[in-house]
Amino acid sequence: MIQLRDYQEKAVIKLKNAANELLVMQGNKTIVFKSPTGSGKTLMVAEFLKRFVENRPDNRTFSFIWTAPRKLHIQSKEKLEDYFEDTKALECCFFEDLTDKKIDENEILFLNWQSINQADNIYIRENEQDFNLSNVIEKTFDEDRIIVLIIDESHHTSTTDNSRGLIDMFQPKITVEMSATPVLQGDERITVHHEEVIAEEMIKKQIAINPDFKNIISGESDNGVIVQSEAKESTNEFVIRVAL
């Protein structure tokens, strides 16, 4: 079992508390989760989801949709499958894996955002088998389950009119938008600060590039600072030479 860092534990608790508070309010609500690259956002959200569904004092049941740009949804699915391997708290699947054309209780459907953000996509358009996202969501609601949507790297995906329309189609009671650089405010905002992550030695405050080269700023020009270096070649020349 992975041991959470202090800042990760705090973030998981805040996410769970915020989700439960928003759950009883009217309308669909959004949590913006801001955390630096390298801080373990996927890990924190995975642990939040596990605690969110376990030992609930009410009778609410949940299905989850996890979207991400490019091929990040595949990486996320693999990470969460590993994370839930022992507890089996949640199941992970792709669209093609859905049974009975619905998202089961405590099941996470992983989707590539670009692939579903098109009106003529196979996941969206009508077909003879009635196997598309609209019908999957309808059948999930027929089971009296609440949909929670997680948008990974949300600064890439969730701001356009098409994207907002797609989110509306999902009808999530709670949306968690996770990003190092979120662009939306949301109903609740949970932030992991760089200083916390640096203190836990998860990321570096700074790095030294070419530490054996003595670089001296000798002045300024219209094009920027003037640097004198003991190196026989510029950094760009060095990088290109090594690459070749």
Short mmCIF file of C-alpha atoms in Angstrom, two decimals:
data_model
loop_
_atom_site.label_atom_id
_atom_site.label_comp_id
_atom_site.label_asym_id
_atom_site.label_seq_id
_atom_site.Cartn_x
_atom_site.Cartn_y
_atom_site.Cartn_z
CA MET A 1 0.00 0.00 0.00
CA ILE A 2 1.37 3.40 -0.98
CA GLN A 3 2.06 5.74 1.93
CA LEU A 4 0.72 9.20 1.17
CA ARG A 5 2.86 12.26 1.79
CA ASP A 6 1.52 14.82 4.27
CA TYR A 7 0.33 17.24 1.58
CA GLN A 8 -1.29 14.37 -0.33
CA GLU A 9 -3.20 13.21 2.75
CA LYS A 10 -4.44 16.77 3.36
CA ALA A 11 -5.56 17.12 -0.26
CA VAL A 12 -7.43 13.78 -0.20
CA ILE A 13 -9.30 14.80 2.95
CA LYS A 14 -10.21 18.17 1.43
CA LEU A 15 -11.41 16.54 -1.79
CA LYS A 16 -13.61 14.07 0.06
CA ASN A 17 -15.09 16.72 2.36
CA ALA A 18 -15.76 19.11 -0.54
CA ALA A 19 -17.40 16.39 -2.63
CA ASN A 20 -19.70 15.33 0.20
CA GLU A 21 -20.67 18.93 0.94
CA LEU A 22 -21.48 19.65 -2.71
CA LEU A 23 -23.35 16.37 -3.04
CA VAL A 24 -26.29 17.60 -0.96
CA MET A 25 -26.57 20.96 -2.74
CA GLN A 26 -28.87 21.78 -5.64
CA GLY A 27 -27.48 21.54 -9.16
CA ASN A 28 -24.26 20.21 -10.60
CA LYS A 29 -21.08 21.39 -8.87
CA THR A 30 -17.40 21.62 -9.81
CA ILE A 31 -14.27 21.10 -7.73
CA VAL A 32 -11.08 22.59 -9.19
CA PHE A 33 -8.06 20.65 -7.98
CA LYS A 34 -4.81 22.53 -8.58
CA SER A 35 -1.60 20.65 -7.91
CA PRO A 36 1.92 21.00 -9.40
CA THR A 37 3.28 18.65 -12.00
CA GLY A 38 5.08 15.81 -10.23
CA SER A 39 3.01 16.08 -7.05
CA GLY A 40 1.01 12.89 -7.69
CA LYS A 41 -2.37 14.29 -8.80
CA THR A 42 -3.54 10.93 -10.15
CA LEU A 43 -2.57 9.18 -6.92
CA MET A 44 -4.42 11.74 -4.79
CA VAL A 45 -7.60 11.55 -6.87
CA ALA A 46 -7.47 7.73 -6.83
CA GLU A 47 -7.30 7.70 -3.03
CA PHE A 48 -10.05 10.32 -2.84
CA LEU A 49 -12.35 8.16 -4.98
CA LYS A 50 -11.64 5.10 -2.86
CA ARG A 51 -12.50 6.89 0.38
CA PHE A 52 -15.48 8.60 -1.26
CA VAL A 53 -17.24 5.31 -2.04
CA GLU A 54 -16.17 3.26 0.98
CA ASN A 55 -18.24 3.05 4.18
CA ARG A 56 -20.78 5.65 3.14
CA PRO A 57 -23.37 6.55 5.80
CA ASP A 58 -26.03 7.10 3.10
CA ASN A 59 -27.42 4.87 0.37
CA ARG A 60 -25.97 6.82 -2.54
CA THR A 61 -24.19 4.85 -5.25
CA PHE A 62 -21.81 6.21 -7.87
CA SER A 63 -20.44 5.68 -11.35
CA PHE A 64 -17.41 7.58 -12.62
CA ILE A 65 -16.18 8.96 -15.93
CA TRP A 66 -12.50 9.88 -16.27
CA THR A 67 -11.46 11.91 -19.32
CA ALA A 68 -8.01 13.02 -20.42
CA PRO A 69 -6.37 14.46 -23.55
CA ARG A 70 -4.07 12.60 -25.94
CA LYS A 71 -3.36 9.09 -24.53
CA LEU A 72 -3.27 10.12 -20.89
CA HIS A 73 -6.52 8.23 -20.22
CA ILE A 74 -4.66 4.97 -20.94
CA GLN A 75 -1.87 5.85 -18.51
CA SER A 76 -4.40 6.90 -15.88
CA LYS A 77 -6.35 3.66 -16.24
CA GLU A 78 -3.17 1.62 -15.79
CA LYS A 79 -2.16 3.63 -12.72
CA LEU A 80 -5.57 3.30 -11.08
CA GLU A 81 -5.81 -0.41 -11.83
CA ASP A 82 -2.50 -0.88 -10.05
CA TYR A 83 -3.65 1.30 -7.17
CA PHE A 84 -6.93 -0.59 -6.69
CA GLU A 85 -5.41 -4.04 -7.27
CA ASP A 86 -5.44 -4.99 -3.58
CA THR A 87 -8.59 -3.25 -2.33
CA LYS A 88 -10.77 -3.72 -5.44
CA ALA A 89 -12.51 -0.54 -4.28
CA LEU A 90 -13.23 0.50 -7.88
CA GLU A 91 -13.15 -1.15 -11.29
CA CYS A 92 -11.58 0.48 -14.35
CA CYS A 93 -12.75 0.03 -17.93
CA PHE A 94 -12.77 1.43 -21.44
CA PHE A 95 -15.98 2.06 -23.39
CA GLU A 96 -15.71 -1.27 -25.22
CA ASP A 97 -15.55 -3.12 -21.88
CA LEU A 98 -18.88 -1.88 -20.53
CA THR A 99 -21.31 -4.65 -19.67
CA ASP A 100 -25.06 -4.20 -20.17
CA LYS A 101 -24.35 -0.82 -21.85
CA LYS A 102 -24.04 1.03 -18.54
CA ILE A 103 -21.41 2.10 -16.03
CA ASP A 104 -21.66 -0.16 -13.03
CA GLU A 105 -21.50 0.87 -9.40
CA ASN A 106 -17.99 1.99 -8.38
CA GLU A 107 -16.80 1.59 -11.96
CA ILE A 108 -14.65 4.20 -13.75
CA LEU A 109 -15.07 4.65 -17.49
CA PHE A 110 -11.89 6.06 -19.06
CA LEU A 111 -12.30 8.14 -22.21
CA ASN A 112 -10.01 10.09 -24.50
CA TRP A 113 -11.34 13.63 -24.62
CA GLN A 114 -10.58 14.33 -28.28
CA SER A 115 -12.21 11.08 -29.38
CA ILE A 116 -15.53 11.94 -27.78
CA ASN A 117 -15.50 15.69 -28.47
CA GLN A 118 -16.75 15.11 -32.03
CA ALA A 119 -20.38 14.87 -33.04
CA ASP A 120 -19.79 12.06 -35.56
CA ASN A 121 -17.65 9.93 -33.27
CA ILE A 122 -18.61 6.30 -32.72
CA TYR A 123 -19.09 6.97 -29.00
CA ILE A 124 -21.55 9.77 -29.70
CA ARG A 125 -23.53 8.92 -32.81
CA GLU A 126 -26.62 6.73 -32.88
CA ASN A 127 -26.20 3.13 -34.02
CA GLU A 128 -28.28 -0.02 -34.40
CA GLN A 129 -26.98 -1.46 -31.14
CA ASP A 130 -27.92 1.70 -29.16
CA PHE A 131 -24.40 1.54 -27.78
CA ASN A 132 -23.31 5.15 -27.43
CA LEU A 133 -22.54 7.47 -24.56
CA SER A 134 -26.00 9.00 -24.35
CA ASN A 135 -27.64 5.61 -23.88
CA VAL A 136 -24.91 4.42 -21.52
CA ILE A 137 -25.48 7.45 -19.31
CA GLU A 138 -29.26 7.02 -19.47
CA LYS A 139 -29.00 3.36 -18.42
CA THR A 140 -26.61 4.34 -15.62
CA PHE A 141 -29.14 6.85 -14.32
CA ASP A 142 -31.84 4.19 -14.54
CA GLU A 143 -29.84 2.34 -11.87
CA ASP A 144 -30.23 5.41 -9.59
CA ARG A 145 -26.52 6.08 -9.59
CA ILE A 146 -24.83 9.46 -9.37
CA ILE A 147 -22.23 10.28 -12.02
CA VAL A 148 -18.96 11.90 -10.98
CA LEU A 149 -16.79 13.29 -13.79
CA ILE A 150 -13.02 13.67 -13.52
CA ILE A 151 -11.32 15.85 -16.14
CA ASP A 152 -7.56 15.31 -16.19
CA GLU A 153 -5.41 18.17 -17.54
CA SER A 154 -8.60 20.22 -17.62
CA HIS A 155 -6.86 23.35 -18.95
CA HIS A 156 -6.63 21.54 -22.31
CA THR A 157 -10.21 20.38 -22.55
CA SER A 158 -12.96 21.99 -20.53
CA THR A 159 -13.22 25.60 -21.73
CA THR A 160 -14.70 25.42 -25.25
CA ASP A 161 -18.44 25.50 -25.99
CA ASN A 162 -18.26 21.97 -27.43
CA SER A 163 -16.56 20.73 -24.28
CA ARG A 164 -19.10 22.35 -21.99
CA GLY A 165 -21.88 20.77 -24.06
CA LEU A 166 -20.25 17.37 -23.67
CA ILE A 167 -19.97 17.83 -19.92
CA ASP A 168 -23.66 18.72 -19.83
CA MET A 169 -24.42 15.47 -21.68
CA PHE A 170 -22.66 13.52 -18.92
CA GLN A 171 -24.90 15.24 -16.35
CA PRO A 172 -22.36 14.82 -13.55
CA LYS A 173 -23.48 15.78 -10.08
CA ILE A 174 -19.85 16.57 -9.29
CA THR A 175 -17.04 17.40 -11.70
CA VAL A 176 -13.42 17.33 -10.54
CA GLU A 177 -11.19 19.38 -12.82
CA MET A 178 -7.54 18.54 -12.11
CA SER A 179 -4.63 20.54 -13.47
CA ALA A 180 -1.37 22.24 -12.56
CA THR A 181 -2.70 25.36 -14.29
CA PRO A 182 -6.52 25.37 -14.10
CA VAL A 183 -8.43 28.09 -15.91
CA LEU A 184 -11.80 27.78 -14.16
CA GLN A 185 -12.75 28.86 -10.65
CA GLY A 186 -15.34 26.21 -9.84
CA ASP A 187 -17.60 25.97 -6.79
CA GLU A 188 -14.74 24.71 -4.61
CA ARG A 189 -11.03 25.13 -5.20
CA ILE A 190 -8.44 22.88 -3.57
CA THR A 191 -4.78 23.79 -4.01
CA VAL A 192 -1.57 21.92 -3.33
CA HIS A 193 1.18 24.51 -3.13
CA HIS A 194 4.63 24.14 -4.68
CA GLU A 195 6.27 24.74 -1.30
CA GLU A 196 4.51 21.71 0.18
CA VAL A 197 5.65 19.44 -2.63
CA ILE A 198 9.22 20.76 -2.53
CA ALA A 199 9.33 20.25 1.25
CA GLU A 200 8.45 16.57 0.71
CA GLU A 201 11.26 16.36 -1.90
CA MET A 202 8.84 15.30 -4.63
CA ILE A 203 10.04 18.07 -6.96
CA LYS A 204 13.07 20.35 -7.01
CA LYS A 205 13.00 24.07 -6.33
CA GLN A 206 15.59 24.62 -9.03
CA ILE A 207 18.18 22.74 -11.06
CA ALA A 208 21.68 23.65 -12.15
CA ILE A 209 22.24 23.40 -15.91
CA ASN A 210 25.82 22.69 -16.98
CA PRO A 211 27.18 23.27 -13.44
CA ASP A 212 30.78 22.88 -14.62
CA PHE A 213 30.44 25.89 -16.90
CA LYS A 214 31.08 29.24 -15.24
CA ASN A 215 28.57 31.72 -16.66
CA ILE A 216 28.83 35.41 -15.77
CA ILE A 217 26.21 38.05 -16.60
CA SER A 218 28.32 40.97 -17.79
CA GLY A 219 25.63 43.39 -18.92
CA GLU A 220 22.40 43.91 -20.80
CA SER A 221 21.46 44.60 -24.42
CA ASP A 222 18.26 45.10 -26.38
CA ASN A 223 18.12 41.34 -26.89
CA GLY A 224 18.50 40.51 -23.19
CA VAL A 225 21.40 39.85 -20.85
CA ILE A 226 24.98 39.39 -22.03
CA VAL A 227 26.53 36.18 -20.70
CA GLN A 228 30.22 35.36 -20.70
CA SER A 229 30.96 31.65 -20.37
CA GLU A 230 34.05 29.57 -19.85
CA ALA A 231 32.47 26.92 -22.07
CA LYS A 232 33.93 26.53 -25.53
CA GLU A 233 30.47 26.44 -27.06
CA SER A 234 26.99 27.75 -26.28
CA THR A 235 24.45 25.63 -24.44
CA ASN A 236 22.46 25.21 -27.67
CA GLU A 237 25.55 24.05 -29.54
CA PHE A 238 26.41 21.65 -26.72
CA VAL A 239 22.92 20.10 -26.65
CA ILE A 240 22.78 19.70 -30.46
CA ARG A 241 26.27 18.18 -30.60
CA VAL A 242 25.47 15.63 -27.90
CA ALA A 243 22.13 14.82 -29.53
CA LEU A 244 23.79 14.21 -32.89
#
